[in-house]
Amino acid sequence: MSNSCILWFRKDLRLSDNRALLAAREHGGPVIPLFIWSPEEEAPWEPGGAMQWWLHQNLHALDHDLLERLSSGLIIRRGKSLTVLKELIEETSADA
């Protein structure tokens, strides 16, 4: 994929009024939606059971909305954010 743009969802898991999504779509190429599960990077706030349940439900809803709007599902990866981003850039040849 060339001219593609990674859209990294972190804490804002909505599509409406999402400026990053607008910018990614204006980039002109495919949008690659990404969520990175990296609870170690959120220290000292370790996610409890309720937060994990909420996150699971919201990621599922986001994936559904992305498929409807962009015909592209949410990629969910676990690991250190920088490592995951570098890997996805290499896999997709994203330039933004």
CSV table of C-alpha atoms in Angstrom, one decimal:
chain,number,residue,atom,x,y,z
A,1,MET,CA,0.0,0.0,0.0
A,2,SER,CA,1.4,3.4,-0.9
A,3,ASN,CA,0.1,6.7,0.2
A,4,SER,CA,-1.7,5.1,3.1
A,5,CYS,CA,-2.2,6.6,6.5
A,6,ILE,CA,-2.2,5.0,9.9
A,7,LEU,CA,-4.9,6.3,12.2
A,8,TRP,CA,-3.8,5.4,15.8
A,9,PHE,CA,-6.7,5.2,18.2
A,10,ARG,CA,-5.6,5.7,21.8
A,11,LYS,CA,-8.1,7.1,24.2
A,12,ASP,CA,-10.6,8.7,21.8
A,13,LEU,CA,-12.5,5.7,20.3
A,14,ARG,CA,-15.1,7.7,18.4
A,15,LEU,CA,-15.5,8.5,14.8
A,16,SER,CA,-17.8,11.5,15.0
A,17,ASP,CA,-16.0,14.8,15.2
A,18,ASN,CA,-12.6,13.1,15.0
A,19,ARG,CA,-10.1,15.5,13.5
A,20,ALA,CA,-7.5,12.8,13.1
A,21,LEU,CA,-9.9,10.7,11.0
A,22,LEU,CA,-10.7,13.8,8.8
A,23,ALA,CA,-6.9,14.4,8.3
A,24,ALA,CA,-6.3,10.8,7.5
A,25,ARG,CA,-9.1,10.8,4.9
A,26,GLU,CA,-7.8,14.0,3.4
A,27,HIS,CA,-4.4,12.3,2.9
A,28,GLY,CA,-6.0,10.6,-0.1
A,29,GLY,CA,-5.0,7.0,0.4
A,30,PRO,CA,-6.2,4.1,2.4
A,31,VAL,CA,-6.7,4.7,6.1
A,32,ILE,CA,-5.3,2.0,8.4
A,33,PRO,CA,-7.1,2.1,11.7
A,34,LEU,CA,-4.9,0.9,14.7
A,35,PHE,CA,-5.3,0.3,18.4
A,36,ILE,CA,-2.3,-0.7,20.5
A,37,TRP,CA,-3.0,-2.5,23.8
A,38,SER,CA,0.0,-1.5,25.9
A,39,PRO,CA,-1.1,-1.4,29.6
A,40,GLU,CA,2.5,-1.2,30.7
A,41,GLU,CA,2.8,2.2,29.1
A,42,GLU,CA,-0.2,3.5,31.1
A,43,ALA,CA,1.5,3.1,34.5
A,44,PRO,CA,0.7,3.8,37.2
A,45,TRP,CA,-2.9,3.2,36.0
A,46,GLU,CA,-3.3,-0.5,35.5
A,47,PRO,CA,-6.5,-1.3,33.7
A,48,GLY,CA,-8.9,-3.3,35.9
A,49,GLY,CA,-11.6,-5.8,34.9
A,50,ALA,CA,-14.3,-3.1,34.4
A,51,MET,CA,-12.0,-1.0,32.2
A,52,GLN,CA,-11.0,-4.0,30.2
A,53,TRP,CA,-14.7,-4.9,29.6
A,54,TRP,CA,-15.5,-1.3,28.6
A,55,LEU,CA,-12.5,-1.3,26.3
A,56,HIS,CA,-13.5,-4.6,24.6
A,57,GLN,CA,-17.0,-3.4,24.0
A,58,ASN,CA,-15.9,0.0,22.6
A,59,LEU,CA,-13.2,-1.6,20.4
A,60,HIS,CA,-15.8,-3.9,19.0
A,61,ALA,CA,-18.2,-1.0,18.2
A,62,LEU,CA,-15.4,1.0,16.7
A,63,ASP,CA,-14.4,-1.9,14.4
A,64,HIS,CA,-18.0,-2.2,13.3
A,65,ASP,CA,-18.2,1.5,12.6
A,66,LEU,CA,-14.9,1.6,10.7
A,67,LEU,CA,-16.0,-1.3,8.5
A,68,GLU,CA,-19.2,0.6,7.6
A,69,ARG,CA,-17.5,4.0,7.0
A,70,LEU,CA,-14.1,3.1,5.6
A,71,SER,CA,-14.5,-0.6,4.6
A,72,SER,CA,-11.5,-1.2,6.8
A,73,GLY,CA,-11.5,-3.0,10.1
A,74,LEU,CA,-9.6,-2.0,13.2
A,75,ILE,CA,-6.2,-3.6,13.6
A,76,ILE,CA,-5.5,-4.4,17.3
A,77,ARG,CA,-2.0,-5.1,18.4
A,78,ARG,CA,-0.3,-5.6,21.7
A,79,GLY,CA,3.2,-4.4,22.6
A,80,LYS,CA,5.3,-1.3,23.0
A,81,SER,CA,3.7,1.5,20.9
A,82,LEU,CA,6.8,2.5,19.0
A,83,THR,CA,7.7,-1.1,18.1
A,84,VAL,CA,4.1,-1.8,16.9
A,85,LEU,CA,4.0,1.4,14.9
A,86,LYS,CA,7.3,0.6,13.2
A,87,GLU,CA,6.2,-2.9,12.4
A,88,LEU,CA,2.9,-1.7,10.9
A,89,ILE,CA,4.7,1.0,8.8
A,90,GLU,CA,7.0,-1.7,7.4
A,91,GLU,CA,4.1,-4.1,6.7
A,92,THR,CA,1.9,-1.5,5.0
A,93,SER,CA,4.5,1.0,3.6
A,94,ALA,CA,2.3,3.7,5.2
A,95,ASP,CA,3.7,7.2,4.7
A,96,ALA,CA,1.6,9.1,7.2
